[in-house]
mmCIF file of C-alpha atoms and ligand atoms in Angstrom:
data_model
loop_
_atom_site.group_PDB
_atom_site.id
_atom_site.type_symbol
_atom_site.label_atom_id
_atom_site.label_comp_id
_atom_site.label_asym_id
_atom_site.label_seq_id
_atom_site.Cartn_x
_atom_site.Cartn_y
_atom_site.Cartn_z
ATOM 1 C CA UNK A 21 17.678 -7.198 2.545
ATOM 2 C CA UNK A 22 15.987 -4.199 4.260
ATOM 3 C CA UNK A 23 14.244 -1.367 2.827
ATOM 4 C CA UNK A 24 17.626 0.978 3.122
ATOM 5 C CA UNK A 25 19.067 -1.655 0.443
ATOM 6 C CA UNK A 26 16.487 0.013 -1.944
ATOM 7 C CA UNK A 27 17.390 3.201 -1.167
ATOM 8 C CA UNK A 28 19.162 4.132 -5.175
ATOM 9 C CA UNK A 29 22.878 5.681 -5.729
ATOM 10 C CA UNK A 30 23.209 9.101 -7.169
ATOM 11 C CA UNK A 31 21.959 8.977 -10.609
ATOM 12 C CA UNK A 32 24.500 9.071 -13.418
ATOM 13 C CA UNK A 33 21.719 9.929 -16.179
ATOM 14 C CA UNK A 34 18.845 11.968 -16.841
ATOM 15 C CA UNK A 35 17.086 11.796 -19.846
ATOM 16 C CA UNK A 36 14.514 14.287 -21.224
ATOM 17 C CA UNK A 37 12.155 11.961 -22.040
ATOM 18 C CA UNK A 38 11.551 8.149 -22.730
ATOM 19 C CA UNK A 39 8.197 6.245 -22.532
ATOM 20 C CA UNK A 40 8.392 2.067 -20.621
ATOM 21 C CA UNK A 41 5.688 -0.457 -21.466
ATOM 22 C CA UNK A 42 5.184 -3.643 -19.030
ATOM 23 C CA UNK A 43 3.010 -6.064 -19.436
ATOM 24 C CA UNK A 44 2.095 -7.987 -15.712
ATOM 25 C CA UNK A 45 -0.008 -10.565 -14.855
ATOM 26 C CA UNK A 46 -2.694 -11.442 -11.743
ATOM 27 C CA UNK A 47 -2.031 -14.030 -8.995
ATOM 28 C CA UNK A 48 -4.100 -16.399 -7.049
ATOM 29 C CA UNK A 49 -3.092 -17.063 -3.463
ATOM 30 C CA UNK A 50 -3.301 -20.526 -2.909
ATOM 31 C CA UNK A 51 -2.066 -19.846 1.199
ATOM 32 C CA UNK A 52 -3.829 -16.449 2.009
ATOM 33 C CA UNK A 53 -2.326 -13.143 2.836
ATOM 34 C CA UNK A 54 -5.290 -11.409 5.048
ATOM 35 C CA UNK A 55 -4.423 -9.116 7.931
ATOM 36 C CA UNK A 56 -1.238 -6.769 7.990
ATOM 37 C CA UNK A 57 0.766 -4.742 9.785
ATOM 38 C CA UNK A 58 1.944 -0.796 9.126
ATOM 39 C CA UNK A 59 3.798 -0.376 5.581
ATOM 40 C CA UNK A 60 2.179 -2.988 4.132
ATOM 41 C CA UNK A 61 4.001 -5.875 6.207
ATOM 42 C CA UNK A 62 1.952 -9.040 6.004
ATOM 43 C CA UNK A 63 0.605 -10.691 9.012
ATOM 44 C CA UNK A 64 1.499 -13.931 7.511
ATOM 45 C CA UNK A 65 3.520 -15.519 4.536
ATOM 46 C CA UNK A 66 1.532 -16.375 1.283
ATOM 47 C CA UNK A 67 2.012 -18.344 -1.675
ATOM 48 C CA UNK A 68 0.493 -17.832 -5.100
ATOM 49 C CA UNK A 69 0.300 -19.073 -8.461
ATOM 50 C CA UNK A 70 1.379 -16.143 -10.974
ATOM 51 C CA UNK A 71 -1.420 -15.700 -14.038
ATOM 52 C CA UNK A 72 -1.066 -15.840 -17.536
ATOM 53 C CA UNK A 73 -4.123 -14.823 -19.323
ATOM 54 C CA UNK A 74 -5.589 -11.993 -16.995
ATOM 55 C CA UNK A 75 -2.896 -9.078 -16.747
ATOM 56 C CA UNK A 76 -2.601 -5.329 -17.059
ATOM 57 C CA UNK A 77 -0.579 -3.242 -19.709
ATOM 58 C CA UNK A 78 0.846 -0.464 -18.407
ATOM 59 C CA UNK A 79 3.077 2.360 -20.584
ATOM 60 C CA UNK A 80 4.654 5.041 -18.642
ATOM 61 C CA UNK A 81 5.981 8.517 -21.481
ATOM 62 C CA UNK A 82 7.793 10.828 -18.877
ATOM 63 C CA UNK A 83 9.371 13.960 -19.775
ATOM 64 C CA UNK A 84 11.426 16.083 -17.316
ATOM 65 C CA UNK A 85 9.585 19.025 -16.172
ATOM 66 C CA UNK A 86 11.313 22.117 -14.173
ATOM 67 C CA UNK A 87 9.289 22.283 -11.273
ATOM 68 C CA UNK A 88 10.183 19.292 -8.744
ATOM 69 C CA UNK A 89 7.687 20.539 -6.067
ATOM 70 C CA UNK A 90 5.123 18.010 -6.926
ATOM 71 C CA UNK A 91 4.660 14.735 -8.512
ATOM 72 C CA UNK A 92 2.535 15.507 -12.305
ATOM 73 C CA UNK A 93 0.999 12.576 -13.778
ATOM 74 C CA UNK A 94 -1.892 11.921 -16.442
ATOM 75 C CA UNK A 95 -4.009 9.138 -16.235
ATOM 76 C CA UNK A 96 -5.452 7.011 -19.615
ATOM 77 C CA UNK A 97 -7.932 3.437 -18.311
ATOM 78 C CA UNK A 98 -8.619 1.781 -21.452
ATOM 79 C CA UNK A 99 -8.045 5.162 -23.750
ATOM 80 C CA UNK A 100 -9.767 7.510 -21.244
ATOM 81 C CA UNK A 101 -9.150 10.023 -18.198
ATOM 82 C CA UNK A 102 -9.659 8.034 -15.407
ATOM 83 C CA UNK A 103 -9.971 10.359 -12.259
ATOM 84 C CA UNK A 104 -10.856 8.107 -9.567
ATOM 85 C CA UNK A 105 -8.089 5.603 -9.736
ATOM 86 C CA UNK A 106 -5.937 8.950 -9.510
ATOM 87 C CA UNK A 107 -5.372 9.305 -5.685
ATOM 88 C CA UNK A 108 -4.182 5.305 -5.510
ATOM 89 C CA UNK A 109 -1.472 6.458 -7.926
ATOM 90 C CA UNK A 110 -0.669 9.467 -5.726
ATOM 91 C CA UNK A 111 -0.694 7.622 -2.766
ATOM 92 C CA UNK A 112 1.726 4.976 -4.454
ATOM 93 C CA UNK A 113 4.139 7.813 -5.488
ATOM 94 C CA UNK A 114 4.378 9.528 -2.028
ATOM 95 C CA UNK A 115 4.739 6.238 -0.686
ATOM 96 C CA UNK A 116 7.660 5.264 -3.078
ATOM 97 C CA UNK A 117 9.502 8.482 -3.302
ATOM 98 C CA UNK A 118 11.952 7.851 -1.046
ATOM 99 C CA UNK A 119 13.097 4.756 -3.098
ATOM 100 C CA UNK A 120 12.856 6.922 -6.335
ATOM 101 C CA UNK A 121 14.102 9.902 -5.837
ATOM 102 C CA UNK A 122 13.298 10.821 -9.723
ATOM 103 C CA UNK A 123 9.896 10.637 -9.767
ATOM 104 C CA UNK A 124 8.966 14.541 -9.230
ATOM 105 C CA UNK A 125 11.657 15.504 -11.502
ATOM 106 C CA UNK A 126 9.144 13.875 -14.541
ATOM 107 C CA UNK A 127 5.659 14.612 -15.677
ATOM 108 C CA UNK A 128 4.758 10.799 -16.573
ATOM 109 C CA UNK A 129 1.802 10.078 -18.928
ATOM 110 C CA UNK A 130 0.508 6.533 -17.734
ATOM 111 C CA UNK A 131 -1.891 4.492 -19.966
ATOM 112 C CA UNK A 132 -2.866 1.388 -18.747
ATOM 113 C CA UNK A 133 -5.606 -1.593 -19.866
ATOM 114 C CA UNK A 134 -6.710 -4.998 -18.710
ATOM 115 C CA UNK A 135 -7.411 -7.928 -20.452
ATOM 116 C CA UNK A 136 -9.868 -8.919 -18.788
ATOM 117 C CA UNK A 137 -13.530 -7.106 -18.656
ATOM 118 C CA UNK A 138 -13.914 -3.896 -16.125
ATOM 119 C CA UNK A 139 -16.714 -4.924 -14.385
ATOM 120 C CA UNK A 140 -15.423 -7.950 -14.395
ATOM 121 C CA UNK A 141 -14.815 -8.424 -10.112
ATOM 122 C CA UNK A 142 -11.671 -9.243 -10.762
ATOM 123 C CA UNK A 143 -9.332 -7.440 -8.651
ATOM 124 C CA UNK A 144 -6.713 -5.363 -11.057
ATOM 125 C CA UNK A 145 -4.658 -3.716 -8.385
ATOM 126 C CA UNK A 146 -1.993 -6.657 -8.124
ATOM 127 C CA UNK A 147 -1.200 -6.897 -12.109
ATOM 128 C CA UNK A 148 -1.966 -2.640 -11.965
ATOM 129 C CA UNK A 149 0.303 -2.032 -9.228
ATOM 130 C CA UNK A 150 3.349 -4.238 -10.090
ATOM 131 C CA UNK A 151 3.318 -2.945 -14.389
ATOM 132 C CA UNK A 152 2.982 0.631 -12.635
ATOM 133 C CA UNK A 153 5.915 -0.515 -10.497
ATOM 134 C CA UNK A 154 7.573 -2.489 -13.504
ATOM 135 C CA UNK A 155 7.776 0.503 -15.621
ATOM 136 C CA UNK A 156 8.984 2.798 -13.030
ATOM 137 C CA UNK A 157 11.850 0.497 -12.366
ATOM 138 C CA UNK A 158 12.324 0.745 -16.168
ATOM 139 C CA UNK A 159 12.617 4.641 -15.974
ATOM 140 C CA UNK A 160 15.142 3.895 -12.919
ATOM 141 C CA UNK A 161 17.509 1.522 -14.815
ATOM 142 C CA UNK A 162 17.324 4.411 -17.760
ATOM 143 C CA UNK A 163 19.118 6.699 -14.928
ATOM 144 C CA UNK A 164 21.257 3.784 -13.397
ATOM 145 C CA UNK A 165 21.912 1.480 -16.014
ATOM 146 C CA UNK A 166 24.225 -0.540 -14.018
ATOM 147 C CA UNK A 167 20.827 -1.745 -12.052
ATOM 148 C CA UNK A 168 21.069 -5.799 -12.319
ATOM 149 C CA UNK A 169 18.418 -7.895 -13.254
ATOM 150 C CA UNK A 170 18.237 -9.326 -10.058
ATOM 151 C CA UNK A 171 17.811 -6.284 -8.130
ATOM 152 C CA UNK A 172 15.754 -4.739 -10.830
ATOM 153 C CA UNK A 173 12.685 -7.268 -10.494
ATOM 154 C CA UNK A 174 13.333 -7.443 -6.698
ATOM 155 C CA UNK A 175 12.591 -3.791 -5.910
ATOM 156 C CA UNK A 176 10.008 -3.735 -8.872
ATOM 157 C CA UNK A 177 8.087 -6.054 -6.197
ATOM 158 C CA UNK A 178 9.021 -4.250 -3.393
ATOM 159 C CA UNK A 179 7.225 -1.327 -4.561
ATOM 160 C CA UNK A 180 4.516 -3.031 -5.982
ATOM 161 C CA UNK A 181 3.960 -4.482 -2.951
ATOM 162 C CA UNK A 182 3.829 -0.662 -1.469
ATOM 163 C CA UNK A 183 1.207 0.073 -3.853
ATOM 164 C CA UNK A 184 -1.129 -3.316 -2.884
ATOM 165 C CA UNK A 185 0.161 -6.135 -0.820
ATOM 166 C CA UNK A 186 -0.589 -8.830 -2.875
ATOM 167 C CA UNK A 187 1.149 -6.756 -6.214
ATOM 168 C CA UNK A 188 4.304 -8.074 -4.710
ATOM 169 C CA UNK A 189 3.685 -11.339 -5.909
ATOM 170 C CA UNK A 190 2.738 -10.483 -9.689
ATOM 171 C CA UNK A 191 6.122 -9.853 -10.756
ATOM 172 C CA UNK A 192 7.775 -13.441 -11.249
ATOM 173 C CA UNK A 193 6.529 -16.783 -12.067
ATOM 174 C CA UNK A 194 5.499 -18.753 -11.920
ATOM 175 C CA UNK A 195 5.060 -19.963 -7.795
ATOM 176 C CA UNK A 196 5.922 -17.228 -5.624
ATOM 177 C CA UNK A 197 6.464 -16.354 -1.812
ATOM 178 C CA UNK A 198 5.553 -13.298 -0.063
ATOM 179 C CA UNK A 199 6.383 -13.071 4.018
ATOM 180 C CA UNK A 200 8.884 -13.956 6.107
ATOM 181 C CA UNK A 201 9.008 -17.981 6.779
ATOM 182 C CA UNK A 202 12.072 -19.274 8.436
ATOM 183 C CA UNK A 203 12.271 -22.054 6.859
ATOM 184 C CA UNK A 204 11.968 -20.758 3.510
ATOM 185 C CA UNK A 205 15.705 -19.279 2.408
ATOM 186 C CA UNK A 206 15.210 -15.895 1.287
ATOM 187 C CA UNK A 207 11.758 -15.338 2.205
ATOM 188 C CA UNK A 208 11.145 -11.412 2.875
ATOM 189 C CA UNK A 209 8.081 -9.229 4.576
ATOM 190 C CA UNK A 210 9.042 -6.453 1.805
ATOM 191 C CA UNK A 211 9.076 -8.560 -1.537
ATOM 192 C CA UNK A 212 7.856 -11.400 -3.514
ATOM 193 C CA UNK A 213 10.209 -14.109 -4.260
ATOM 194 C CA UNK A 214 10.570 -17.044 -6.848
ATOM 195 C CA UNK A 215 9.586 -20.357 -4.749
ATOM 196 C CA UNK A 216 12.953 -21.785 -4.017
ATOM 197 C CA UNK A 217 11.997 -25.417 -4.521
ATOM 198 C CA UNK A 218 10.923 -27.846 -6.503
ATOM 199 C CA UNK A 219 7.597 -28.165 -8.163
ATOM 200 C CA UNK A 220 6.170 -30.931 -9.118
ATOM 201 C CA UNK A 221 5.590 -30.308 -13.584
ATOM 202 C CA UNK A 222 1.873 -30.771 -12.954
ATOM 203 C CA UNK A 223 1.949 -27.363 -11.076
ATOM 204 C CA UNK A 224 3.600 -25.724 -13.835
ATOM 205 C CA UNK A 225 0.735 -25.828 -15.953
ATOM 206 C CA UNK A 226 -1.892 -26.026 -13.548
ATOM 207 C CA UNK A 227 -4.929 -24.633 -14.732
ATOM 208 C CA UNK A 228 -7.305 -22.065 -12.938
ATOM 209 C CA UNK A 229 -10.473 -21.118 -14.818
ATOM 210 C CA UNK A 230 -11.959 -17.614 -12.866
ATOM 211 C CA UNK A 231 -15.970 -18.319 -12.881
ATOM 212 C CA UNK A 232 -17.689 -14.735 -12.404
ATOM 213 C CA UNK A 233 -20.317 -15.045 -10.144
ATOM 214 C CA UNK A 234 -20.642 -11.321 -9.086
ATOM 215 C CA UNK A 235 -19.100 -8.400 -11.384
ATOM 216 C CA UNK A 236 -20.318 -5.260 -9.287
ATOM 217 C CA UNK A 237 -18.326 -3.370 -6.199
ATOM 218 C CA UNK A 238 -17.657 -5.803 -3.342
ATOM 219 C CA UNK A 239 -19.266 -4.616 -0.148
ATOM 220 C CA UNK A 240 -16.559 -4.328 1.958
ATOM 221 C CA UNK A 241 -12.926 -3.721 0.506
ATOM 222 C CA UNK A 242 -10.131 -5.925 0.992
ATOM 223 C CA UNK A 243 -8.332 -2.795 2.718
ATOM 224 C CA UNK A 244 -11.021 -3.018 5.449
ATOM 225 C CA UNK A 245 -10.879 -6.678 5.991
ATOM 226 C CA UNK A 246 -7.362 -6.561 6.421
ATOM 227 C CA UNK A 247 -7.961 -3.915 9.326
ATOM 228 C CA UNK A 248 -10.741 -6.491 11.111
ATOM 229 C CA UNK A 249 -7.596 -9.106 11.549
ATOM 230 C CA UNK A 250 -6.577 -6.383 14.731
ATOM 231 C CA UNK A 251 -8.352 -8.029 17.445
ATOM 232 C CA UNK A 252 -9.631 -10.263 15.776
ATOM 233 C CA UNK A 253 -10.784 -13.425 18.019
ATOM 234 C CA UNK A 254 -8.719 -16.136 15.895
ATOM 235 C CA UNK A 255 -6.098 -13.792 13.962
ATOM 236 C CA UNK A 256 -2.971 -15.729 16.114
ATOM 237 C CA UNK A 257 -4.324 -19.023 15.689
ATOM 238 C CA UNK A 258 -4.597 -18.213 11.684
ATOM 239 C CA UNK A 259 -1.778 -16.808 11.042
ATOM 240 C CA UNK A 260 0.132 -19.691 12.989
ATOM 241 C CA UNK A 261 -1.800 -21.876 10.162
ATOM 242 C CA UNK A 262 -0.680 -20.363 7.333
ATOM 243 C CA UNK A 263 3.098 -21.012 8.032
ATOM 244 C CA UNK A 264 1.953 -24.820 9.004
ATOM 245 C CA UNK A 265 0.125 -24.685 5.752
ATOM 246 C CA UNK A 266 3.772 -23.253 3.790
ATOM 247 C CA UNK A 267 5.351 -26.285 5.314
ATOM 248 C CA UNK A 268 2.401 -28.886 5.063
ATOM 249 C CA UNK A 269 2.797 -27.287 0.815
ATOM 250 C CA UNK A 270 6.318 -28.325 0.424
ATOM 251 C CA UNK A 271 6.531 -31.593 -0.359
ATOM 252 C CA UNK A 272 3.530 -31.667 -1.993
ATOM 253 C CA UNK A 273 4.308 -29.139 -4.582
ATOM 254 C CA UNK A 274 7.662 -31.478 -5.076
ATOM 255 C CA UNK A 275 5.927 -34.934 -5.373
ATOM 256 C CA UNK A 276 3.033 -33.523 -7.109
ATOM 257 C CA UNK A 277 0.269 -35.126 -4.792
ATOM 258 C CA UNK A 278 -2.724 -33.149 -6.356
ATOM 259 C CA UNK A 279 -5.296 -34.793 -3.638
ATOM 260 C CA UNK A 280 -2.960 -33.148 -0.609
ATOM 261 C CA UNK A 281 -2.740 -30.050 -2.560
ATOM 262 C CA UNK A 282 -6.134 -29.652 -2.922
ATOM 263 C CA UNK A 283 -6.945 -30.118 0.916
ATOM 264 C CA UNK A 284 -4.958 -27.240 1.933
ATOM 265 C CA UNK A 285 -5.889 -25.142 -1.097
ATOM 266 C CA UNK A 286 -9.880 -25.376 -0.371
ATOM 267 C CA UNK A 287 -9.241 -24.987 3.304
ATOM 268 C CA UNK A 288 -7.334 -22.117 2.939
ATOM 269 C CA UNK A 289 -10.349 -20.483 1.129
ATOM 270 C CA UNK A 290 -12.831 -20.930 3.572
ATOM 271 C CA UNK A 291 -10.596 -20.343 6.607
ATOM 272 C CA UNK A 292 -10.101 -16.432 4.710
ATOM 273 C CA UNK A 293 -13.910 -16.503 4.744
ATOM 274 C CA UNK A 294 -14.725 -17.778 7.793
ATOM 275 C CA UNK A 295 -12.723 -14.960 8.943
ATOM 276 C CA UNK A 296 -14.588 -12.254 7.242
ATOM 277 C CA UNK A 297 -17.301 -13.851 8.781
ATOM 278 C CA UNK A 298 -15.762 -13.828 12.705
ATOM 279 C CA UNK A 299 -14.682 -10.141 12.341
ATOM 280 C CA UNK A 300 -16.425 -7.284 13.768
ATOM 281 C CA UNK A 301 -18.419 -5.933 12.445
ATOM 282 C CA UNK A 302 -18.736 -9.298 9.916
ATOM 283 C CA UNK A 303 -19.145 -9.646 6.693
ATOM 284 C CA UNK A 304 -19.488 -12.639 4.199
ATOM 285 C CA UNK A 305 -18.357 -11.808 0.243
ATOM 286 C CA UNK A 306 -19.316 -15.066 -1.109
ATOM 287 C CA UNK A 307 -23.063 -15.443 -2.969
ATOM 288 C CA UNK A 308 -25.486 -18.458 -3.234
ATOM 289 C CA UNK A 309 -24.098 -18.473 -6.319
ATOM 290 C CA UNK A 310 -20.430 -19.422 -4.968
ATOM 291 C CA UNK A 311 -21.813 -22.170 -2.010
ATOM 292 C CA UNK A 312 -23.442 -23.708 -5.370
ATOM 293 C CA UNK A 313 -20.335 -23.440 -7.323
ATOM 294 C CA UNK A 314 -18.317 -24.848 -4.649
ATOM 295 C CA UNK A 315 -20.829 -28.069 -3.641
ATOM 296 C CA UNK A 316 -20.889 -28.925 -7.204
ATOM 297 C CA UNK A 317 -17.394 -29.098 -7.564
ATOM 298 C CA UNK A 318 -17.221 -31.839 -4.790
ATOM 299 C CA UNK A 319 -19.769 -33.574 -6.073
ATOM 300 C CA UNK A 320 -17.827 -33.889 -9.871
ATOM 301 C CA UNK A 321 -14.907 -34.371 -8.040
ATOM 302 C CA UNK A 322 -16.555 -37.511 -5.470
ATOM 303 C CA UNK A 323 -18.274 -38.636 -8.753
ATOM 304 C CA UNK A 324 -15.883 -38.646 -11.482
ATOM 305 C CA UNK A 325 -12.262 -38.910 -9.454
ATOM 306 C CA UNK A 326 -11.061 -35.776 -11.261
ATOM 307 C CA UNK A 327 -9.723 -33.290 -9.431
ATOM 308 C CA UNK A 328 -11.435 -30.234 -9.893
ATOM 309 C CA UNK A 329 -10.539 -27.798 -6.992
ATOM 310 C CA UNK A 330 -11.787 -24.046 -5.827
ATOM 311 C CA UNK A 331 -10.086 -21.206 -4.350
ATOM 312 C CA UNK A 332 -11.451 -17.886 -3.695
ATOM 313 C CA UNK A 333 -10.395 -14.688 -3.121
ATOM 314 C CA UNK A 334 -11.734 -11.521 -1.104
ATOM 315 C CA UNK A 335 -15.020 -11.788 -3.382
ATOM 316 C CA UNK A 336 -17.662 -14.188 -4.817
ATOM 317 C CA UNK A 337 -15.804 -15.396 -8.036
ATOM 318 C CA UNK A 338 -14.516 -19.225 -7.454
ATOM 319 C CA UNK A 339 -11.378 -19.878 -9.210
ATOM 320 C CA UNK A 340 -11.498 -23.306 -10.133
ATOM 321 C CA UNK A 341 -8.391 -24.895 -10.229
ATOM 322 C CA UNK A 342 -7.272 -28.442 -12.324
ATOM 323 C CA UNK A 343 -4.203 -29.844 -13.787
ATOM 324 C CA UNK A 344 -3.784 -29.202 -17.425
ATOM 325 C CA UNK A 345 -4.444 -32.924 -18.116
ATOM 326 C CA UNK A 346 -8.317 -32.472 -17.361
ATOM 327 C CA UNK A 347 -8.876 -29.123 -19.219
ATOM 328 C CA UNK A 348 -11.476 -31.005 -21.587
ATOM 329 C CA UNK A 349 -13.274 -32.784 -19.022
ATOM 330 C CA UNK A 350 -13.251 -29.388 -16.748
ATOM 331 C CA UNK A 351 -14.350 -27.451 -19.562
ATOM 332 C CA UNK A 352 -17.639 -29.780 -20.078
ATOM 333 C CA UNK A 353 -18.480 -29.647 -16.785
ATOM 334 C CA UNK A 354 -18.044 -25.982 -16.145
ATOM 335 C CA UNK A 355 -20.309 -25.521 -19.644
ATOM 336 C CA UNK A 356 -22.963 -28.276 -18.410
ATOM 337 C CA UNK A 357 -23.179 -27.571 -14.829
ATOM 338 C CA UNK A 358 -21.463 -23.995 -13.566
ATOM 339 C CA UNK A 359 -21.949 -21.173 -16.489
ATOM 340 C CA UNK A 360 -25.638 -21.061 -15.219
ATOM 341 C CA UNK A 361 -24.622 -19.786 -12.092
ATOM 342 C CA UNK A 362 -22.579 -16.951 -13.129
ATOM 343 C CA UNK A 363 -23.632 -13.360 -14.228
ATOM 344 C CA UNK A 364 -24.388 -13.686 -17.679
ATOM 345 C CA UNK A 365 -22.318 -16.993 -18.301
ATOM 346 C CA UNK A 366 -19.496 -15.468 -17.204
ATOM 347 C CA UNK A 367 -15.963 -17.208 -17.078
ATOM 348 C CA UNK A 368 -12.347 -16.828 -18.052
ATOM 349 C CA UNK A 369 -10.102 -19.616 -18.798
ATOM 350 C CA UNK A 370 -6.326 -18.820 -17.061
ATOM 351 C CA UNK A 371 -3.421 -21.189 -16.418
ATOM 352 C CA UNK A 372 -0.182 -20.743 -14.367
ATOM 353 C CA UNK A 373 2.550 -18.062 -16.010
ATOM 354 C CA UNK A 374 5.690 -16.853 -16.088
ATOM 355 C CA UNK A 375 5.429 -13.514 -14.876
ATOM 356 C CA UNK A 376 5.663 -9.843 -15.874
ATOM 357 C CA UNK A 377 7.186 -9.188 -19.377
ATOM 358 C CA UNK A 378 8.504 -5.944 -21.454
ATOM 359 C CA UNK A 379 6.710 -4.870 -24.510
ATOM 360 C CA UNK A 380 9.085 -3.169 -27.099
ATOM 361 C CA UNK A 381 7.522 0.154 -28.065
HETATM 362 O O1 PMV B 418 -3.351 -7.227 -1.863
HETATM 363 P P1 PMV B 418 -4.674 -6.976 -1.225
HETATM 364 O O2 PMV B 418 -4.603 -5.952 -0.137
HETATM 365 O O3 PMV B 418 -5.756 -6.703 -2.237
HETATM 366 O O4 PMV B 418 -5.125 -8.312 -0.456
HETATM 367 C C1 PMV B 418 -5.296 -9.545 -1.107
HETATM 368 C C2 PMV B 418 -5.959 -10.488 -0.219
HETATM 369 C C3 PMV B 418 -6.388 -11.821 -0.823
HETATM 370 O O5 PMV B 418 -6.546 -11.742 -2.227
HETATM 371 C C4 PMV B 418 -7.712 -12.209 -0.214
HETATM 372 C C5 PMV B 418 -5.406 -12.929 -0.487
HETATM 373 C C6 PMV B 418 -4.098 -12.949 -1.218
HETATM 374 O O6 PMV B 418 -3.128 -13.412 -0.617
HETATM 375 O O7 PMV B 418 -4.045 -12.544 -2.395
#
């Protein structure tokens, strides 16, 4: 597909008013997306476990106003104004005009809430950005009915994706693919798509618990960092890796070989950091807090043979990551040994999902 395949027909309907309420989870890259090119093209394919537990509802009440000049929108965080996260949103709706040519035709009242804390470092613009993109697909398929389901959840992550790259992939479950990769069928630059092969069950329910070592602002944004990949000294050489790493993945998310797994997981971490660290200028997001984290996970994991693995993503939380069959012994050892070095104690228990879903008004 290419973007003109997004472009909609001439609208049959246009209702006065409606109001759309999505519900879409977070993702956790397990091969990184980090560097991109104009129009929010990736520099390399990623992969990602979709999230259950840590997601943002979004309800969109639009009413058609007669001025089409301008786009009119209200913004409610949690049950309040919200003016700074006001020019993402316009910046999202110039970008996506051209795919919905409705949306200055409406005055849209958007209301939107995380389950998981503010200030919690967790990043909400992938489950923000795709139930934004979710419900304005919703408003679409009130014009077009005739929109199928297929197409409806494709372009929902086509412009998430236009909102914040990594949105893209916070639309299905509960593996999925963003980036062109040859030898993945259907793989796309524009849009997130449902890994087409097997997975192993013990990925289905694999478990990720998000240990918050550092709620405040991250120094530099992932916007930035993404920038610092041009010219960057080893940008070719990683984003050759990451389709090695999609290929190394594949038979390993089919047999289920959770030792494998991990060594490309972990690796793919650090290589993201080591690469905020080679840029220029450099940076480094992670805290002593997430080196301790991380060495105390290989030392459970050499000690006790269960395998407890990390990821991390453009911050200092670790994700820890562990099949479903070790959730007991995980959760002892994260209580005993890791709590202590998060911000107040800080954790949040999350496991692999199934993607966005509709809430009936
Ligand atoms: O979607 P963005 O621009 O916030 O970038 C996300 C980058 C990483 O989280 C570090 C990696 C990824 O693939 O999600």
């Amino acid at each position: 597909m290419t973007e003109k395949d997004f472009l909609p027909n001439p609208y049959q309907n246009w209702p006065k008013e409606g109001k759309v309420n999505w519900k879409a989870p977070s993702n956790i890259a397990l091969v990184k997306y980090w560097g991109k090119k104009p129009n929010q093209i990736p520099a390399n394919p990623s992969i990602s476990f979709t999230l259950d537990a840590c997601a943002t509802t979004t309800s969109v009440h639009f009413e058609q106003k007669t001025n089409a000049d301008t786009f009119s929108f209200g913004l409610l965080f949690e049950g309040k104004p919200k003016p700074d996260f006001k020019p993402k949103i316009q910046t999202f709706l110039e970008r996506i005009e051209a795919y919905l040519p409705f949306l200055k035709k409406y005055h849209f009242t958007i209301e939107t809430s995380n389950s998981f804390p503010h200030s919690s470092g967790i990043a909400s613009s992938a489950s923000g950005m795709a139930a934004l993109a979710l419900c304005l697909m919703d408003i679409e398929k009130q014009l077009a009915p005739q929109i199928r389901d297929d197409h409806f959840y494709t372009k929902a992550s086509f412009l998430a994706r236009l909102g914040s790259g990594s949105a893209c992939r916070s639309i299905r479950g509960s593996l999925v693919e963003w980036g062109y990769h040859e030898p993945i069928s259907g793989s796309s630059d524009l849009y997130g798509i449902t890994y087409p092969y097997e997975v192993h069950s013990v990925f289905q329910k694999y478990c990720d618990t998000i240990l918050l070592v550092h709620k405040g602002q991250k120094q530099v944004s992932s916007t930035v960092g993404h920038q610092l990949m041009h010219g960057h000294p080893y940008a070719e050489n990683r984003f050759q890796q990451a389709h090695a790493n999609l290929d190394k993945l594949r038979p390993i998310l089919a047999n289920g070989d959770v030792e494998e797994f991990i060594k490309i997981v972990e690796s793919e971490a650090l290589t993201l950091h080591a690469m905020m660290m080679a840029s220029m200028p450099y940076f480094i997001l992670m805290k002593p807090d997430t080196l301790e984290i991380i060495n105390k996970i290989w030392a459970f994991r050499e000690a006790t043979k269960v395998p407890v693995s990390f990821t991390l993503d453009a911050g200092a939380n670790v994700h820890m990551l562990y099949p479903e069959e070790y959730r007991e012994k995980a959760l002892q050892f994260i209580q005993d040994e890791l709590a202590q070095h998060c911000e107040n104690g800080g954790y949040i228990h999350d496991q692999v999902g199934q993607g966005a879903t509709k809430i009936k008004s």
